[in-house]
Amino acid sequence: MESSAYIRLRDVVFSRSGRRIFDGISLDIPKGKVTAIMGPSGTGKTTLLRLIGGQLRPDSGQVSVAGHDVPRLKRKALYQLREKMGMLFQSGALFTDLSVYENVAFPLRAHTSLPEDMIRDIVLMKLEAVGLRGARKLMPSELSGGMTRRVALARSIALDPELIMYDEPFAGQDPIAMGVLVKLIRDLNSSMGLTSVLVSHDVPESLSICHYACIIADGKVIGEGTPEELRAHPSERVQQFLEGKPDGPVPFHYPSGDAAADFGVGGLSS
Amino acid sequence: MMDRIAGLGRLGLAIIASFGRSGQFLFGVLAGVPRPATGFPLLVKQLYAVGVLSLAIVVVSGLFIGMVLGLQGYTILSDYGSESAIGQMIALTLVRELGPVVTALLFAGRAGSALTAEIGLMKATEQLSSMEMMGVDPLRRVVAPRLWAGFLAMPVLAMIFSVVGIYGGMLVGVEWLGVFEGSFWGNMQSSVDFVDDVLNGFIKSVVFGFVCAWIAVYQGYDCVPTSAGISSATTKTVVYSSLAVLGLDFVLTAVMFGDF
Amino acid sequence: MAQRSIEIIVGLFMIAGLAALMFLALQVSGLSPKSAEQTYTLYANFNDTGGLTPRGKVSMAGVTVGSIESITLDRDTFQARVTMSIHAEVDNIPADSAAVIRTSGLLGEQYIDISIGGDLESLNPGDTFYSTQSAMNLERLISNFASGR
């Protein structure tokens, strides 16, 4: 496993506006597998993807992708590396002034000088892969949330990347759209041999497609392993997260003072 | 007391930092040489959005401002029996000052705020991030064409404004109030100098165009990507652009026309 | 195609801007392609040029025949020396003509009016007007009037 790690994080520390988001996190993401990174909201899962993509630099520690030390890459090398990465944003992030077709063609036009008919073939192929070949003339504003994400997915695989990162692909989707996305992620991974990183807090969907998962909380990895290993994990916090219990090691109450004093009940005795 | 001084210091540092950031940003935008094949259509599209679509407001305002100048000028000048100097007054006011300044203010309100909101929204919806992740630099792809378009469109608009304003002044002065047309143009031509007045006004509009476009794209790019952040960035664009235009106008006027 | 029509509109927009600049140059500032036309230089000395400025007009019988090039101080006579360029076709200004500074309107700009003399000789390029009449100084006029002199 150590040898086939595609992405490797070592003791990454990152803080933003005074708050420490990652406190020495270490993580290996294997090549050619689907890895799910899960954790409660606000633990910096999206930040983790941005660190991998080189949009943010860690305060200390190492981030390496395919053997490149991302934070130390020069601008040009970083942009070249990004051509091998695809990223699916939470909102889809389609360019609102371009049609579906042009959105998918965008990375091709930007990075290749293919003739127009070849671009057309590739775009239609990618749209076919996500089942939206018929929607190529629509504008992003005419798409439903699930379709937006599928178009964005087609766009992120347009250049046949080695790595694809999904940022909360299931958030806010209806069950059918969610099922479609689960199927797409799994199919893409097996048919194209992609390394997939999936950030999510939808436990059942994530565990159903990933080969490997890790759970982050409070800037640290609190549990990792295959889905089976995680389900049998001894840590209470892992179990609380996986089963969605309202109270446990992560308390129901935000840290607060004495309730009696707040409600003014304690004042009677004084 | 010390807290207040410290607060002032923090404010000063924040202002300097934001100047530094915007300078860095400008460098990032202008550093890359755009590829003509992809850059040109983008520039044309932005010129349309920024320039052509601002034409209506510029023409209408120019016409009315010229007409008001004609009326006011006539009222004042006729007291001294020199209403024939009206052409000169209108032309000098428009070409030197009102043309560049008012166009820049209108431009900041019409095009600058739109640029800020557009870029801010692209940031909020992660379009800029996703572009970056696709290995396309949004500074060059999104920001640079908009900056150049503002820079190019502004002088064109200012020239059109001045011409329409002079025409409006002539409409009122000559057609309506009966100033002799020959002296209208004659006085104008003998007092307006191409280099000193027209060209200096042109340079002003170039500077204003650059500053307005810079402020607009920077505010959009630097905004807090929420709806409140975009709205405050849009407001800031209009306020800062207006202040910058008026302040710079004073400086430029002092440099260009100050020595006589 | 949409892109094509946008390109055309933007092209028209740029042409409109250029046309506006041309208009400002030719019609408003009077910068004419003819400005390279032949002129010759005449001089005139004045005790007081008042508000006369370079680029002001020089006229005869109300017709513009040239423009003021420069106004300098003659260090010896303490008079103002005005250099005028006169259109070459007006080559028969009588030698005893006078250069008079006049004001168009009460507050209008000042210009030089050449009041024609009767001499058969004409002024040659580089000549100086023999007789001149300085600017009417309103303030001096009023003080003269008030003191009864």
XYZ file of C-alpha atoms in Angstrom:
679
model
C 0.000 0.000 0.000
C 2.801 2.403 0.920
C 4.417 1.940 -2.463
C 1.285 2.557 -4.518
C 0.243 5.735 -2.723
C -0.711 8.333 -5.335
C -1.228 11.158 -2.898
C 0.761 11.367 0.290
C 0.248 13.848 3.105
C 2.770 13.999 5.925
C 2.272 15.990 9.131
C 0.316 18.662 7.342
C -0.474 21.660 9.495
C -2.800 24.284 8.133
C -4.527 27.137 9.836
C -6.728 29.878 8.527
C -7.612 33.136 10.245
C -6.160 31.955 13.514
C -8.007 28.652 13.568
C -6.005 25.487 13.206
C -7.818 23.307 10.700
C -5.288 20.519 10.294
C -3.009 19.625 13.143
C -0.390 17.315 11.719
C -2.495 15.152 9.470
C -0.919 12.215 7.612
C -2.698 10.310 4.922
C -1.965 8.000 2.000
C -4.331 7.731 -0.895
C -3.759 4.622 -2.989
C -3.550 4.704 -6.763
C -6.457 3.436 -8.800
C -8.830 3.120 -5.862
C -11.763 5.086 -4.535
C -10.852 6.683 -1.246
C -13.501 8.353 0.848
C -12.607 11.087 3.272
C -15.392 11.581 5.729
C -15.941 13.756 8.684
C -18.364 16.140 10.309
C -19.100 19.438 8.593
C -16.519 22.133 9.118
C -13.560 19.832 9.588
C -11.863 21.114 6.475
C -12.536 18.294 4.053
C -12.786 20.721 1.160
C -9.642 22.437 2.420
C -7.907 19.092 2.169
C -8.812 18.860 -1.515
C -7.549 22.373 -2.096
C -4.271 21.473 -0.436
C -3.948 18.516 -2.775
C -4.785 20.708 -5.766
C -2.209 23.282 -4.712
C -4.748 26.083 -4.331
C -3.703 26.402 -0.709
C -0.309 25.883 0.861
C 0.116 24.125 4.175
C 1.885 25.929 7.014
C 4.159 22.949 7.355
C 4.305 19.338 6.257
C 4.395 17.619 2.915
C 1.781 17.179 0.229
C 2.852 15.084 -2.692
C 0.828 14.040 -5.713
C 2.241 11.487 -8.156
C 5.679 12.155 -6.730
C 5.481 15.955 -7.086
C 5.877 18.063 -4.004
C 2.808 20.236 -4.582
C 3.458 23.261 -2.313
C 6.928 23.727 -3.765
C 5.976 23.418 -7.405
C 6.542 26.398 -9.647
C 3.431 27.961 -11.127
C 3.875 26.402 -14.528
C 4.599 22.917 -13.204
C 1.613 23.221 -10.888
C -0.666 24.098 -13.792
C 0.712 21.156 -15.739
C 0.056 18.867 -12.807
C -3.483 20.174 -12.545
C -4.165 19.052 -16.085
C -3.893 15.539 -14.683
C -6.407 16.299 -11.965
C -10.117 16.666 -12.240
C -12.175 18.184 -9.522
C -15.896 18.113 -9.098
C -17.005 21.048 -6.996
C -19.876 20.955 -4.608
C -21.896 23.425 -6.676
C -20.732 21.977 -9.988
C -19.170 25.357 -10.821
C -20.225 25.269 -14.462
C -19.452 28.448 -16.359
C -22.809 30.125 -16.436
C -22.201 31.991 -19.687
C -21.357 28.862 -21.676
C -23.622 26.063 -22.846
C -23.249 22.510 -21.595
C -21.304 21.615 -24.721
C -18.927 24.550 -24.383
C -18.451 23.836 -20.699
C -17.218 20.346 -21.413
C -15.147 21.588 -24.328
C -13.534 24.287 -22.197
C -10.572 22.300 -20.810
C -9.989 20.771 -24.255
C -9.847 24.158 -25.928
C -7.652 25.549 -23.170
C -5.053 22.809 -23.181
C -5.106 21.195 -26.583
C -5.193 22.470 -30.109
C -7.395 19.706 -31.424
C -9.492 20.389 -34.508
C -13.114 21.260 -33.910
C -14.578 17.925 -35.085
C -12.323 16.016 -32.719
C -13.319 18.220 -29.799
C -16.909 17.558 -30.752
C -16.375 13.802 -30.666
C -14.660 13.899 -27.289
C -17.274 16.189 -25.764
C -20.133 14.015 -26.974
C -18.338 10.918 -25.694
C -17.906 12.416 -22.248
C -21.485 13.630 -22.182
C -22.618 10.177 -23.249
C -20.681 8.712 -20.330
C -22.753 10.761 -17.906
C -25.932 10.194 -19.903
C -26.466 13.798 -20.957
C -25.575 13.776 -24.642
C -29.044 15.090 -25.391
C -28.611 18.084 -23.095
C -25.646 19.585 -24.895
C -27.446 22.699 -26.105
C -28.851 23.647 -22.688
C -27.446 26.433 -20.570
C -26.359 25.663 -16.982
C -29.307 27.644 -15.601
C -31.687 25.178 -17.280
C -30.217 22.125 -15.550
C -31.320 20.460 -12.345
C -28.854 20.062 -9.499
C -28.089 16.463 -10.353
C -27.627 17.207 -14.036
C -25.321 20.118 -13.198
C -23.103 17.780 -11.266
C -23.100 15.232 -14.048
C -22.103 17.870 -16.601
C -19.391 19.056 -14.230
C -18.248 15.464 -13.962
C -18.088 15.170 -17.743
C -16.058 18.364 -17.798
C -13.604 17.162 -15.170
C -12.930 13.943 -17.084
C -12.631 15.679 -20.448
C -8.836 15.605 -20.356
C -8.744 12.001 -19.088
C -7.148 12.845 -15.733
C -5.309 10.418 -13.476
C -6.938 11.749 -10.369
C -10.421 12.971 -9.763
C -11.581 14.642 -6.596
C -15.225 14.829 -5.633
C -16.246 17.522 -3.197
C -19.476 16.499 -1.478
C -20.953 14.897 -4.598
C -24.055 13.690 -2.772
C -24.947 16.769 -0.759
C -28.451 17.974 -1.440
C -29.312 15.365 -4.078
C -32.504 13.403 -4.349
C -32.182 9.619 -4.009
C -32.270 8.986 -7.754
C -29.635 11.587 -8.557
C -27.562 10.203 -5.728
C -27.861 6.711 -7.109
C -26.803 7.942 -10.546
C -23.751 9.659 -9.108
C -22.767 6.604 -7.069
C -22.961 4.487 -10.190
C -21.001 7.024 -12.231
C -18.217 7.346 -9.705
C -17.832 3.609 -9.454
C -17.999 3.052 -13.228
C -15.533 5.808 -14.002
C -13.123 4.450 -11.489
C -13.204 0.929 -12.836
C -13.341 1.787 -16.541
C -10.720 4.528 -16.609
C -8.481 3.327 -13.797
C -8.762 6.670 -12.069
C -7.613 7.427 -8.593
C -10.673 8.876 -6.940
C -10.876 10.916 -3.781
C -14.312 11.426 -2.399
C -15.068 13.930 0.301
C -18.427 13.470 1.888
C -20.431 13.152 5.030
C -22.977 10.818 3.518
C -21.797 7.664 5.229
C -23.790 4.862 3.551
C -23.214 6.089 -0.019
C -19.549 6.725 0.560
C -18.902 3.417 2.245
C -20.795 1.603 -0.491
C -18.406 2.715 -3.232
C -15.066 3.312 -1.591
C -12.259 0.808 -1.305
C -10.694 2.719 1.491
C -11.961 5.368 3.850
C -10.731 7.650 6.536
C -12.527 9.826 9.010
C -11.234 13.247 9.987
C -12.263 15.202 13.027
C -10.632 18.074 14.883
C -7.748 18.282 12.442
C -6.722 14.679 12.845
C -7.447 11.318 11.284
C -9.482 9.449 13.869
C -9.986 6.264 11.931
C -9.032 4.726 8.622
C -9.255 1.455 6.797
C -11.531 -0.441 4.489
C -15.275 -0.025 5.046
C -15.384 -3.333 6.925
C -12.524 -2.325 9.165
C -14.180 0.995 9.924
C -17.505 -0.601 10.811
C -15.678 -2.702 13.348
C -13.582 0.194 14.580
C -13.207 0.271 18.374
C -13.217 4.068 18.684
C -16.433 5.506 20.052
C -16.111 8.660 17.982
C -15.881 6.654 14.756
C -18.943 4.703 15.715
C -20.845 7.845 16.656
C -20.078 9.383 13.269
C -20.855 6.259 11.254
C -24.146 5.653 12.972
C -25.149 9.258 13.378
C -25.885 9.188 17.108
C -26.859 12.613 18.411
C -24.835 12.353 21.599
C -21.559 10.659 22.393
C -17.914 11.715 22.474
C -18.972 14.666 20.320
C -21.415 16.246 22.751
C -24.860 17.426 21.789
C -24.294 20.734 23.572
C -21.896 23.337 22.324
C -19.488 24.001 25.201
C -21.364 26.355 27.524
C -21.425 27.549 31.082
C -23.635 26.317 33.852
C -27.172 26.075 32.533
C -28.702 27.095 35.857
C -26.826 30.408 35.816
C -27.847 31.129 32.205
C -31.510 30.580 32.875
C -31.353 32.614 36.046
C -32.483 29.676 38.179
C -29.279 29.572 40.178
C -29.864 33.168 41.321
C -32.644 32.098 43.752
C -30.309 30.319 46.114
C -27.966 33.259 46.530
C -5.819 55.366 24.277
C -3.087 52.952 23.291
C -5.771 50.686 21.910
C -6.976 53.435 19.615
C -3.481 54.143 18.372
C -2.997 50.434 17.812
C -6.320 50.315 15.997
C -5.225 53.154 13.755
C -1.992 51.324 13.076
C -3.869 48.163 12.189
C -6.102 50.111 9.849
C -3.076 51.666 8.168
C -1.447 48.279 7.767
C -4.652 46.821 6.355
C -4.908 49.633 3.809
C -1.289 49.228 2.752
C -1.750 45.459 2.551
C -4.769 45.864 0.311
C -2.846 48.247 -1.943
C -0.060 45.683 -2.082
C -2.473 42.882 -2.876
C -4.130 44.842 -5.644
C -0.734 45.689 -7.093
C 0.296 42.058 -7.020
C -3.024 41.176 -8.561
C -2.480 43.683 -11.352
C 0.930 42.226 -12.013
C -0.550 38.739 -12.158
C -3.143 39.901 -14.661
C -0.808 41.791 -16.945
C 2.216 39.508 -16.651
C 0.906 36.841 -18.991
C 1.038 37.614 -22.664
C -2.386 36.589 -23.939
C -2.514 34.207 -26.844
C -4.144 36.164 -29.654
C -6.168 33.198 -30.877
C -8.028 32.708 -27.590
C -7.586 36.192 -26.176
C -9.106 38.213 -28.988
C -12.655 36.787 -28.982
C -12.747 37.135 -25.197
C -11.658 40.754 -25.449
C -14.252 41.495 -28.114
C -16.965 39.954 -25.974
C -15.966 42.090 -23.009
C -15.660 45.210 -25.126
C -19.231 44.605 -26.129
C -20.386 44.128 -22.531
C -18.363 46.972 -21.098
C -18.285 49.453 -23.948
C -21.172 49.052 -26.345
C -23.724 48.428 -23.635
C -22.604 51.585 -21.796
C -23.082 53.621 -24.937
C -26.744 54.442 -24.344
C -26.273 55.953 -20.896
C -23.184 57.841 -22.046
C -24.895 59.329 -25.099
C -28.025 60.348 -23.219
C -26.103 61.888 -20.320
C -23.741 63.630 -22.720
C -26.604 65.168 -24.646
C -28.314 66.464 -21.524
C -25.164 67.752 -19.909
C -24.277 69.607 -23.112
C -27.771 71.098 -23.250
C -27.595 72.201 -19.617
C -24.190 73.747 -20.241
C -25.653 75.593 -23.207
C -28.552 76.965 -21.181
C -26.530 77.921 -18.114
C -23.702 79.318 -20.177
C -26.084 81.422 -22.222
C -27.800 82.842 -19.139
C -24.517 83.863 -17.565
C -22.691 85.001 -20.690
C -25.588 87.028 -22.060
C -25.351 89.262 -18.976
C -21.998 90.367 -20.346
C -23.073 90.409 -23.921
C -20.662 87.673 -24.853
C -22.973 84.787 -25.565
C -20.916 84.024 -28.634
C -18.284 82.629 -26.247
C -20.732 79.852 -25.410
C -19.189 77.406 -27.869
C -15.788 77.900 -26.342
C -17.151 77.451 -22.833
C -19.032 74.272 -23.650
C -16.187 72.733 -25.599
C -13.515 73.486 -23.007
C -15.643 72.274 -20.095
C -16.546 69.073 -21.872
C -13.245 68.211 -23.454
C -11.097 69.007 -20.442
C -13.239 68.001 -17.504
C -16.769 66.791 -17.842
C -16.144 64.390 -20.715
C -13.555 62.234 -18.970
C -14.883 62.671 -15.420
C -18.594 62.181 -15.944
C -17.991 59.306 -18.351
C -15.740 57.664 -15.772
C -18.375 58.067 -13.061
C -21.068 56.639 -15.330
C -18.688 53.894 -16.384
C -17.977 52.948 -12.766
C -21.689 52.799 -12.046
C -22.731 50.992 -15.192
C -19.824 48.760 -16.202
C -17.611 48.660 -13.112
C -20.304 47.417 -10.780
C -21.342 44.809 -13.342
C -17.750 43.595 -13.670
C -17.382 43.304 -9.898
C -20.660 41.471 -9.470
C -19.898 39.113 -12.345
C -16.433 38.168 -11.123
C -17.639 38.007 -7.522
C -20.409 35.641 -8.495
C -17.993 33.497 -10.459
C -15.894 33.315 -7.315
C -18.849 32.517 -5.092
C -20.017 29.716 -7.368
C -16.489 28.281 -7.455
C -16.137 28.926 -11.180
C -12.794 30.612 -10.621
C -11.570 27.757 -8.436
C -12.683 25.152 -10.891
C -10.943 27.018 -13.685
C -7.794 27.042 -11.602
C -8.145 23.319 -10.998
C -8.461 22.800 -14.727
C -5.077 24.386 -15.103
C -6.439 27.628 -16.559
C -5.378 30.787 -14.791
C -8.537 32.797 -14.069
C -6.477 35.977 -13.841
C -5.632 35.642 -17.503
C -8.760 34.016 -18.727
C -11.408 35.955 -16.808
C -9.830 39.074 -15.372
C -7.380 40.203 -18.040
C -9.894 40.592 -20.912
C -12.178 42.583 -18.635
C -9.385 44.864 -17.500
C -8.261 45.512 -21.066
C -11.801 46.039 -22.250
C -12.386 48.695 -19.604
C -9.099 50.316 -20.459
C -9.957 50.475 -24.167
C -13.636 51.306 -23.918
C -13.346 54.236 -21.555
C -11.533 56.704 -23.878
C -13.889 55.812 -26.707
C -16.883 56.505 -24.490
C -15.381 59.764 -23.226
C -14.772 61.018 -26.758
C -18.314 60.149 -27.768
C -19.597 61.853 -24.631
C -17.750 65.080 -25.455
C -18.945 65.140 -29.042
C -22.554 64.458 -28.115
C -22.322 67.080 -25.363
C -21.011 69.705 -27.768
C -23.782 68.823 -30.160
C -26.322 69.176 -27.322
C -24.862 72.556 -26.420
C -25.098 73.646 -30.018
C -28.683 72.482 -30.180
C -29.604 74.746 -27.284
C -27.248 77.634 -28.013
C -27.562 77.899 -31.771
C -30.856 76.309 -32.701
C -32.866 77.465 -29.746
C -31.290 80.575 -28.221
C -30.074 81.962 -31.494
C -26.337 82.314 -31.018
C -24.745 82.813 -34.428
C -23.430 79.462 -35.574
C -20.282 80.876 -37.100
C -19.143 82.491 -33.874
C -20.152 79.375 -31.940
C -17.712 77.249 -33.885
C -15.216 80.013 -34.522
C -14.746 80.895 -30.860
C -14.528 77.231 -30.055
C -11.886 76.550 -32.644
C -9.723 79.489 -31.730
C -9.693 78.626 -28.035
C -9.575 74.830 -28.023
C -6.160 73.426 -28.730
C -5.798 69.887 -29.956
C -2.770 68.939 -27.853
C -3.477 70.957 -24.727
C -7.160 70.282 -24.452
C -8.334 67.361 -26.551
C -5.291 65.188 -26.079
C -5.014 65.922 -22.365
C -8.680 65.068 -21.944
C -8.022 61.875 -23.848
C -5.120 60.993 -21.548
C -7.347 61.639 -18.546
C -9.961 59.252 -19.865
C -7.316 56.592 -20.498
C -6.101 56.894 -16.906
C -9.631 56.847 -15.521
C -10.545 53.838 -17.631
C -7.589 51.919 -16.346
C -8.219 52.832 -12.706
C -11.956 52.093 -12.864
C -11.432 48.740 -14.552
C -8.666 47.832 -12.128
C -10.762 48.658 -9.084
C -13.765 46.807 -10.493
C -11.984 43.559 -11.315
C -9.918 43.638 -8.137
C -12.952 44.151 -5.924
C -14.698 41.292 -7.692
C -11.729 38.978 -7.412
C -10.991 39.867 -3.804
C -14.560 39.837 -2.524
C -15.883 37.625 0.237
C -17.695 34.955 -1.789
C -21.114 35.361 -0.226
C -24.099 37.416 -1.310
C -23.323 40.028 1.339
C -19.696 40.071 0.242
C -20.584 40.593 -3.421
C -22.984 43.400 -2.660
C -20.450 45.170 -0.483
C -17.764 44.675 -3.142
C -20.065 46.197 -5.767
C -20.713 49.193 -3.554
C -17.002 49.541 -2.901
C -16.306 49.496 -6.630
C -18.594 52.424 -7.270
C -17.436 54.402 -4.223
C -13.728 53.800 -4.682
C -13.856 54.364 -8.435
C -15.706 57.644 -8.009
C -13.316 58.863 -5.345
C -10.291 57.743 -7.323
C -11.576 59.453 -10.474
C -12.281 62.750 -8.735
C -9.018 62.715 -6.817
C -6.963 61.757 -9.843
C -8.779 64.353 -11.895
C -7.511 67.037 -9.563
C -3.962 65.719 -9.765
C -4.056 65.401 -13.540
C -5.646 68.813 -13.985
C -2.971 70.372 -11.798
C -0.262 68.684 -13.849
C -1.780 69.368 -17.269
C -3.415 72.757 -16.942
C -1.865 74.052 -13.744
C 0.827 76.189 -15.304
C -1.252 79.003 -16.694
C -23.249 33.863 -35.990
C -23.406 35.607 -32.635
C -19.677 36.074 -32.227
C -19.485 37.621 -35.670
C -22.220 40.181 -35.039
C -20.650 41.110 -31.699
C -17.373 41.654 -33.491
C -19.066 43.906 -36.024
C -20.819 45.940 -33.331
C -17.600 46.332 -31.363
C -15.851 47.367 -34.557
C -18.493 50.028 -35.163
C -18.075 51.139 -31.571
C -14.358 51.621 -32.028
C -14.950 53.477 -35.292
C -17.442 55.747 -33.528
C -14.793 56.532 -30.924
C -12.251 57.307 -33.600
C -14.760 59.473 -35.449
C -15.473 61.346 -32.214
C -11.766 61.983 -31.759
C -11.521 63.216 -35.338
C -14.479 65.500 -34.766
C -12.867 66.926 -31.641
C -9.663 67.432 -33.542
C -11.069 69.007 -36.690
C -14.296 70.706 -35.784
C -13.789 71.583 -32.114
C -10.127 72.404 -31.861
C -9.948 73.647 -35.426
C -6.948 71.487 -36.158
C -7.253 71.449 -39.909
C -5.144 69.549 -42.361
C -4.674 72.969 -43.968
C -2.770 74.162 -40.922
C 0.395 73.292 -42.741
C -0.474 76.031 -45.227
C 2.016 78.738 -46.097
C 2.327 81.565 -43.630
C 4.726 84.419 -43.109
C 5.700 86.161 -39.905
C 5.004 89.723 -38.797
C 5.834 91.405 -35.517
C 4.158 94.085 -33.456
C 5.219 95.783 -30.236
C 2.623 96.690 -27.640
C 2.825 98.573 -24.384
C 0.164 96.309 -22.908
C -1.084 93.072 -24.437
C -3.799 92.653 -21.815
C -5.256 89.188 -22.016
C -3.858 88.334 -25.420
C -2.790 84.686 -25.588
C -0.858 82.593 -28.069
C -3.139 80.847 -30.609
C -5.395 83.886 -30.550
C -6.631 85.038 -33.914
C -5.431 87.857 -36.106
C -8.137 89.364 -38.242
C -8.668 91.987 -40.875
C -12.112 93.461 -41.333
C -13.403 90.641 -39.152
C -11.895 87.911 -41.285
C -9.299 85.698 -39.664
C -6.045 86.027 -41.583
C -3.606 84.432 -39.148
C -2.834 83.551 -35.559
C -0.606 84.660 -32.725
C 2.504 82.545 -32.416
C 4.105 83.872 -29.270
C 4.214 86.826 -26.925
C 7.566 87.767 -25.412
C 8.980 90.688 -23.495
C 11.498 92.905 -25.252
C 14.190 93.441 -22.610
C 15.354 96.743 -24.037
C 12.109 98.589 -24.568
C 10.043 96.768 -21.930
C 7.377 96.293 -24.535
C 5.607 93.099 -25.417
C 6.674 91.671 -28.743
C 3.978 89.644 -30.452
C 4.860 87.245 -33.230
C 2.064 86.595 -35.685
C 1.842 84.188 -38.563
C -0.232 85.517 -41.410
C -1.658 83.438 -44.221
C 0.546 83.665 -47.282
C -2.254 84.734 -49.637
C -2.760 87.924 -47.606
C 0.531 89.408 -48.824
C -0.629 92.956 -49.468
C -1.114 94.462 -46.003
C -0.322 98.168 -46.408
C 2.878 99.162 -44.624
C 1.214 101.829 -42.495
C -1.490 99.485 -41.158
C -1.925 99.388 -37.385
C -2.218 96.354 -35.146
C -4.973 96.910 -32.615
C -5.835 94.650 -29.694
C -9.578 94.259 -29.474
C -11.946 92.245 -27.357
C -14.800 90.253 -28.784
C -17.703 91.153 -26.539
C -17.183 92.671 -23.142
C -15.544 89.585 -21.632
C -14.718 87.682 -24.762
C -11.245 86.770 -25.787
C -8.818 89.327 -27.102
C -7.476 89.271 -30.611
C -5.422 91.416 -32.917
C -7.284 93.401 -35.508
C -5.301 94.894 -38.341
C -6.739 98.258 -39.293
C -5.790 98.899 -42.842
C -3.702 101.864 -43.843
C -3.432 103.544 -47.227
C 0.183 102.999 -48.138
C 0.990 101.519 -51.500
C 3.895 99.589 -50.035
C 3.022 96.306 -48.290
C 4.533 94.696 -45.213
C 7.137 92.071 -46.033
C 7.709 88.879 -44.066
C 9.638 89.677 -40.875
C 8.492 93.295 -40.752
C 7.165 94.977 -37.628
C 3.973 97.019 -37.485
C 4.798 100.673 -37.231
C 1.791 101.692 -35.252
C 0.013 99.642 -32.630
C -2.766 100.217 -30.174
C -2.606 98.372 -26.868
C -5.333 96.539 -25.112
C -8.093 98.549 -23.627
C -7.562 98.275 -19.905
C -10.972 98.588 -18.295
C -9.562 99.356 -14.872
C -7.330 102.150 -16.136
C -10.159 103.533 -18.208
C -12.400 103.737 -15.187
C -9.743 105.306 -12.951
C -8.937 107.857 -15.666
C -12.585 108.687 -15.970
C -13.088 108.932 -12.215
C -10.108 111.216 -11.660
C -11.274 113.403 -14.493
C -8.079 113.198 -16.500
